Coordinates of C-alpha atoms in Angstrom, one line a residue:
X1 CA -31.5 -45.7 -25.9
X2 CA -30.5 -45.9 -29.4
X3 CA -33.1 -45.4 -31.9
X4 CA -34.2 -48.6 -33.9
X5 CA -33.7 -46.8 -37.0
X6 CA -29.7 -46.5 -36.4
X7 CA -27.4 -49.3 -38.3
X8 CA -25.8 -52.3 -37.1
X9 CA -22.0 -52.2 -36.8
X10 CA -22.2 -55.1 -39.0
X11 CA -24.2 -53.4 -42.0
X12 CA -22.3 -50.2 -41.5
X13 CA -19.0 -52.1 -42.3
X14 CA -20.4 -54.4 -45.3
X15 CA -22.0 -51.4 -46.6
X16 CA -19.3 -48.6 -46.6
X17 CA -15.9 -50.2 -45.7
X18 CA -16.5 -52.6 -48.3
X19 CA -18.7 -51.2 -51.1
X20 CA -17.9 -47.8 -50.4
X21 CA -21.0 -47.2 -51.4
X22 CA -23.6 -44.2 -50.3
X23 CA -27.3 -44.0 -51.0
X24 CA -27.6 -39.9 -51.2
X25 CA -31.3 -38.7 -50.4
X26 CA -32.0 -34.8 -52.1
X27 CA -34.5 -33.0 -50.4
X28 CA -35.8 -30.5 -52.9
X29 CA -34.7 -32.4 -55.9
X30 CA -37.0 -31.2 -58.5
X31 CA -35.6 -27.6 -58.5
X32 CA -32.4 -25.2 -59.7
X33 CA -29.8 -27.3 -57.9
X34 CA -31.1 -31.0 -57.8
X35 CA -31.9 -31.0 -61.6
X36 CA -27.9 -30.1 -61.9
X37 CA -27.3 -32.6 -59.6
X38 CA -28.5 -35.4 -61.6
X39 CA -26.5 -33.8 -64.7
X40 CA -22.8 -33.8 -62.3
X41 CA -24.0 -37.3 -60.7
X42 CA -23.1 -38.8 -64.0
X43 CA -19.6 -37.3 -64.5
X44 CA -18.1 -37.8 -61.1
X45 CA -20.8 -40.2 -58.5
X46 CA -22.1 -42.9 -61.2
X47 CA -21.2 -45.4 -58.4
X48 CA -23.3 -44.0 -55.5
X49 CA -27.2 -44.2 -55.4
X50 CA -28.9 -40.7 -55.6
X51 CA -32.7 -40.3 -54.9
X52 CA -34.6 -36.9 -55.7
X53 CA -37.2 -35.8 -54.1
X54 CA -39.5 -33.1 -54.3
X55 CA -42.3 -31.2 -52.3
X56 CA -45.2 -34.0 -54.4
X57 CA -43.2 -37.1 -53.1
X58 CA -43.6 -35.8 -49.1
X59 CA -44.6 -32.7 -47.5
X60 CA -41.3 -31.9 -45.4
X61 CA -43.2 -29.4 -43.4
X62 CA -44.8 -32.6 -41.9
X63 CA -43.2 -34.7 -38.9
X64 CA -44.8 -37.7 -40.0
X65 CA -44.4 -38.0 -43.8
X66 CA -40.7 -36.9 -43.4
X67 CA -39.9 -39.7 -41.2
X68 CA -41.8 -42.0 -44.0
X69 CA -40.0 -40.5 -46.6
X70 CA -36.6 -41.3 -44.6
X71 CA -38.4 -45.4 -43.9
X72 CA -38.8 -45.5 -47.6
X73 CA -35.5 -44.3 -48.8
X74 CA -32.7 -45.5 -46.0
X75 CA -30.5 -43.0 -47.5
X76 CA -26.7 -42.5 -46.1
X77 CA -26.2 -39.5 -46.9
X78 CA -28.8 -36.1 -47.4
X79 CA -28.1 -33.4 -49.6
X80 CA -31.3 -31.1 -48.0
X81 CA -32.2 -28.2 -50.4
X82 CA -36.1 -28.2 -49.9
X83 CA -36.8 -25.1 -48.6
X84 CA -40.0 -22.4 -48.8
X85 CA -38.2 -19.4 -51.4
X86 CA -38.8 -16.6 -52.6
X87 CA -38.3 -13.2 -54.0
X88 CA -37.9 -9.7 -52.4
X89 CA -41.1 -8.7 -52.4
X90 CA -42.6 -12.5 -51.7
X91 CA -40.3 -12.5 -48.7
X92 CA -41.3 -9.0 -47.7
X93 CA -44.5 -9.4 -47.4
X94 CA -44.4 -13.3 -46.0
X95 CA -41.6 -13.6 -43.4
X96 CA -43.8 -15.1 -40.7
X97 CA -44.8 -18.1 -43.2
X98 CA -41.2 -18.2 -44.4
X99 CA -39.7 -18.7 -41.2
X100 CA -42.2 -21.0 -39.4
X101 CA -42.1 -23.4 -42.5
X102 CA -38.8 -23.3 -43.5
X103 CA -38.2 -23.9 -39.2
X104 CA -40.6 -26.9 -39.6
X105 CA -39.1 -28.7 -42.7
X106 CA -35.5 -28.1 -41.2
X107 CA -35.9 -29.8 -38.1
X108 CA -37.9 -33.0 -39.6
X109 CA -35.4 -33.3 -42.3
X110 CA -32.3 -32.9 -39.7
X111 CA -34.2 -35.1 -36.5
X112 CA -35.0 -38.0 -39.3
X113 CA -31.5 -38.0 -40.9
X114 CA -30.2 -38.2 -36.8
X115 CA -33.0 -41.2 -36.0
X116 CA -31.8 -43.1 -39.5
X117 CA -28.3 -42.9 -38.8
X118 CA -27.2 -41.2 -41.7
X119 CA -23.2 -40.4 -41.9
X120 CA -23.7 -36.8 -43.3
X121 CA -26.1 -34.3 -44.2
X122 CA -25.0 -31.2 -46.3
X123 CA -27.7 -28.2 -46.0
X124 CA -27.8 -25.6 -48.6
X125 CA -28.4 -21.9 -47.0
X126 CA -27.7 -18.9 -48.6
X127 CA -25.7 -15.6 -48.6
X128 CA -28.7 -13.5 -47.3
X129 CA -27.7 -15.1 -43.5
X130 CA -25.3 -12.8 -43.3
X131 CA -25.6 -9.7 -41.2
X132 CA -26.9 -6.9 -42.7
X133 CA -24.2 -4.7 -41.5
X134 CA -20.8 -6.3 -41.9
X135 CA -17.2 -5.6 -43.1
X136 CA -16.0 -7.1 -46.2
X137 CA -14.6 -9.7 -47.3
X138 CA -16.9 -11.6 -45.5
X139 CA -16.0 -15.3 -44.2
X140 CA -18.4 -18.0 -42.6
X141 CA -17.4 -16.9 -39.2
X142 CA -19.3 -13.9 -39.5
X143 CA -22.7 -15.4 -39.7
X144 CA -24.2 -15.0 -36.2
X145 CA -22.5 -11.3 -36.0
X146 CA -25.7 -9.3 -36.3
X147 CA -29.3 -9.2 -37.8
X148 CA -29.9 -9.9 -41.5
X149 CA -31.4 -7.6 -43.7
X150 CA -35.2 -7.2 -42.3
X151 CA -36.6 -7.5 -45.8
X152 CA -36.1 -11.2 -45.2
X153 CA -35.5 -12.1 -41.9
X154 CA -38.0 -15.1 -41.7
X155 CA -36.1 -17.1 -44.2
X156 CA -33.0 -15.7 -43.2
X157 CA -33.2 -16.4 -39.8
X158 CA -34.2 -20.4 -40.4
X159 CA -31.5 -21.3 -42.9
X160 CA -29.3 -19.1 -39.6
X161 CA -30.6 -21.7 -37.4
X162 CA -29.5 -24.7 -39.2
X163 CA -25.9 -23.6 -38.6
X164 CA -26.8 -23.9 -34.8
X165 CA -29.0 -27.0 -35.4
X166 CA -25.3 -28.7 -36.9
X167 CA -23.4 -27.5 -34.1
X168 CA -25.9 -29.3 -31.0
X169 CA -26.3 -32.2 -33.1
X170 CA -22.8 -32.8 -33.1
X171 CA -22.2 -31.7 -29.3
X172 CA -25.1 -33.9 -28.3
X173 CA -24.5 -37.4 -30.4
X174 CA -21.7 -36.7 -32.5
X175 CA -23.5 -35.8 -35.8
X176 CA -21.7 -34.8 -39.4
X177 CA -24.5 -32.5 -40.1
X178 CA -22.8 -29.8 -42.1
X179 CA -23.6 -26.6 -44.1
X180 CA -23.0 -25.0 -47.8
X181 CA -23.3 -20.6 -48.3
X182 CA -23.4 -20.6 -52.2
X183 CA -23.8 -17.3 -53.8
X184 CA -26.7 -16.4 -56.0
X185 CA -27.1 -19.7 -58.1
X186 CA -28.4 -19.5 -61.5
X187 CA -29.2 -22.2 -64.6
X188 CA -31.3 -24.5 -66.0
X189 CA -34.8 -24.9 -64.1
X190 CA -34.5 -22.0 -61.8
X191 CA -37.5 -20.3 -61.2
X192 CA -38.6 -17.3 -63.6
X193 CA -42.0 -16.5 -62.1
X194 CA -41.8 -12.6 -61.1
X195 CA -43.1 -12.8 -57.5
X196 CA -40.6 -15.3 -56.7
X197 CA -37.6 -15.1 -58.9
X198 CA -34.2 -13.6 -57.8
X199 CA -32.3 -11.5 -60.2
X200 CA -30.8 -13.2 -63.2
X201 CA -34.3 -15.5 -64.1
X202 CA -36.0 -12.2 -62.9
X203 CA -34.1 -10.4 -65.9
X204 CA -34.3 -13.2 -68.4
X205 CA -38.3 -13.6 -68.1
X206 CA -38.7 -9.8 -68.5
X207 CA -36.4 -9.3 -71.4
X208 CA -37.9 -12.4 -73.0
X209 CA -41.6 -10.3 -72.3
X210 CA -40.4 -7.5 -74.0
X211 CA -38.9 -9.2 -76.9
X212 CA -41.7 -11.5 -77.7
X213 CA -44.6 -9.2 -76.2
X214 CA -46.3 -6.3 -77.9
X215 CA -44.7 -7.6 -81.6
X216 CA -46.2 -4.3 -83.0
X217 CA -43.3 -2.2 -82.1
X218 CA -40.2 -2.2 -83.2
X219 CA -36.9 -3.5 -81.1
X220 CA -35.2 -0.2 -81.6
X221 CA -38.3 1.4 -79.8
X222 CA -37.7 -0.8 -76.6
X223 CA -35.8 -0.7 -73.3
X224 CA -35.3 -2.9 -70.7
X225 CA -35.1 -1.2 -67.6
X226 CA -32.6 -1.8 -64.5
X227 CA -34.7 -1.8 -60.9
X228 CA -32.6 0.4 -58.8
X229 CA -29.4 2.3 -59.7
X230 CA -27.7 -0.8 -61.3
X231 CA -24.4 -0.4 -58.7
X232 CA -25.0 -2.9 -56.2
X233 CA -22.7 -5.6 -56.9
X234 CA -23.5 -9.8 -56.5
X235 CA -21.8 -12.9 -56.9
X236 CA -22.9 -15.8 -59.3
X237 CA -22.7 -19.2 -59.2
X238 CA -23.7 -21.8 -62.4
X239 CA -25.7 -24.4 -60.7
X240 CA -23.6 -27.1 -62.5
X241 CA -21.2 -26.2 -61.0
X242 CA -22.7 -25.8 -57.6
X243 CA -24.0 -29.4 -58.2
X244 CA -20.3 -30.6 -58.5
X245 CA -19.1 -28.7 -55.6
X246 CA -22.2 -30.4 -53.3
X247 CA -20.7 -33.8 -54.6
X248 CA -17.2 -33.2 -53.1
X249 CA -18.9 -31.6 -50.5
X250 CA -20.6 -35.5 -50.0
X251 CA -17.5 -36.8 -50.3
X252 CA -15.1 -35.1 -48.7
X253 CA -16.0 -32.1 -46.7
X254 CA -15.8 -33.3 -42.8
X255 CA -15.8 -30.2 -40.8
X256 CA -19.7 -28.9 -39.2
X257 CA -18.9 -25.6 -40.1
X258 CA -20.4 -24.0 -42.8
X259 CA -18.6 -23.5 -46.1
X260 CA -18.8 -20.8 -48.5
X261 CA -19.4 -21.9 -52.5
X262 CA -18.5 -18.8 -54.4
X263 CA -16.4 -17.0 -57.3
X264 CA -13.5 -15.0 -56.3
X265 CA -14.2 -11.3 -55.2
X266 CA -12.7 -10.1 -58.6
X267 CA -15.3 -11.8 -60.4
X268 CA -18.3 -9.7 -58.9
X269 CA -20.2 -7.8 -61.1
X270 CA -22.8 -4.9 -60.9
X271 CA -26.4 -5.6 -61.6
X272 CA -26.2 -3.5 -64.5
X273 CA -23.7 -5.9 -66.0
X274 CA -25.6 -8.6 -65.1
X275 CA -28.2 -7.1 -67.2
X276 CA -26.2 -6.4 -70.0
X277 CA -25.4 -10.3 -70.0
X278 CA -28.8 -10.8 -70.1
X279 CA -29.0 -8.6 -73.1
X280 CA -26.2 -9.8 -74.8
X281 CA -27.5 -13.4 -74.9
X282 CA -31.0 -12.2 -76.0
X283 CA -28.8 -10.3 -78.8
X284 CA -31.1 -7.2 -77.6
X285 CA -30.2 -4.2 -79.4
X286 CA -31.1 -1.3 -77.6
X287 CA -29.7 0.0 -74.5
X288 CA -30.7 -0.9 -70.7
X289 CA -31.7 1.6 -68.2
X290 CA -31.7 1.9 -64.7
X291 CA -34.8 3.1 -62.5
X292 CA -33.5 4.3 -59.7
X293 CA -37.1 4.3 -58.3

């Protein structure tokens, strides 16, 4: 039986074959990405409706109030970014809670969107799905090659099963429920907290520390120190960017399997230079050091 929630044919064609039209829910709105989101809306989606939400407009964790949220909204499309995050050492020492509530809000948010009808939902994991041991380059094939890195496995392992989630979904009714692997996204809003934040806010909030902190001695005297050996090296994304990328993604990605989001290999950098970045816009005098611990 077809769920009540689902469309008629005849407000499926008024709405999109003649208004072209989409009404775009964001789960997660409030953060990094969604807050760039409603910077790119304005340069290439003016036409299209976008609502953000965030974790004080519904608690996603809960059957109930998702399916509300969708009953309020009636969106067309989902952009889903809500998620439980974290840093290293949150993740560390939380992957039980990050994978049982991360599981929960994932298949609410992906069950609703099926009962509502909704033409496409794009899902935002992340790079750390991939396996912990794995050849380079590496390409969204690779996902489900091995075990991710057990420092996060919780999360890693429920923004994994999303990938699967798409793929039944559309075996079983037919579903567009698609996928997006950005690499480590960074801008305005992101979160600078130090049990949480991942490595570029994580440098800015310390440097700004030691700049502004302890005023009684001199910038010459200071150092801003490098966690580990400084080597390992990471991709970045700006999240405007990202945010524009999501929109064509809206528009025009069609294919269930997931998609990579990221800067060419040759524009990897070290940690070290990520720091020295960090330093640079600070206009930081003195020297960074690593701490190879």
């Amino acid at each position: 039986m077809v769920p009540h929630h689902f469309m008629s044919i005849k407000q499926f064609f008024v709405l999109f074959f003649l208004s072209g039209m989409k009404k775009v829910l964001v789960t997660g709105g409030t953060g990094l990405v969604g807050n760039a989101l409603k910077i790119a809306i304005n340069e290439t989606s003016p036409e299209n409706e976008w609502v953000f939400v965030g974790s004080r407009d519904a608690d996603l964790t809960n059957e109930e109030a998702t399916k509300a949220l969708f009953d309020l909204v009636k969106p067309t499309h989902v952009v889903h970014l809500a998620a439980m995050v974290g840093g290293l050492f949150h993740n560390m020492n939380n992957n039980l809670d990050f994978l049982r509530k991360n599981l929960q809000i994932n298949d609410n948010v992906l069950q609703s969107a099926y009962e509502h009808g909704c033409l496409k939902v794009i899902s935002c994991l992340s790079t750390c799905i991939f396996p912990d041991k794995t050849t380079y380059p590496i390409d969204e094939t690779m996902v489900h090659n091995g075990p991710p890195h057990p420092s996060n496995y919780g999360y890693s392992y429920a923004k994994r099963l999303i990938d699967v989630q798409n793929r039944a979904y559309h075996e079983k009714y037919g579903c567009i429920f698609t996928s997006v692997i950005p690499c480590n996204i960074f801008g305005p809003h992101d979160n600078y907290k130090p049990e949480v934040s991942h490595v570029i806010p994580g440098m800015i909030n310390r440097m700004y520390k030691l700049i502004h902190e302890n005023a009684d001695i001199q910038e010459k005297e200071k150092m801003f120190v490098v966690y580990g050996s400084g080597k390992p090296l990471r991709q970045f994304i700006y999240s405007l960017d990202m945010a524009r990328l999501l929109i064509w993604a809206v528009d025009c990605y069609k294919s269930i399997d997931p998609l990579i989001l990221s800067v060419d290999e040759e524009n990897e950098v070290t940690i070290l230079e990520a720091a020295e970045a960090v330093a640079k816009a600070f206009d930081f005098k003195r020297k960074e050091t690593v701490d190879p611990f």
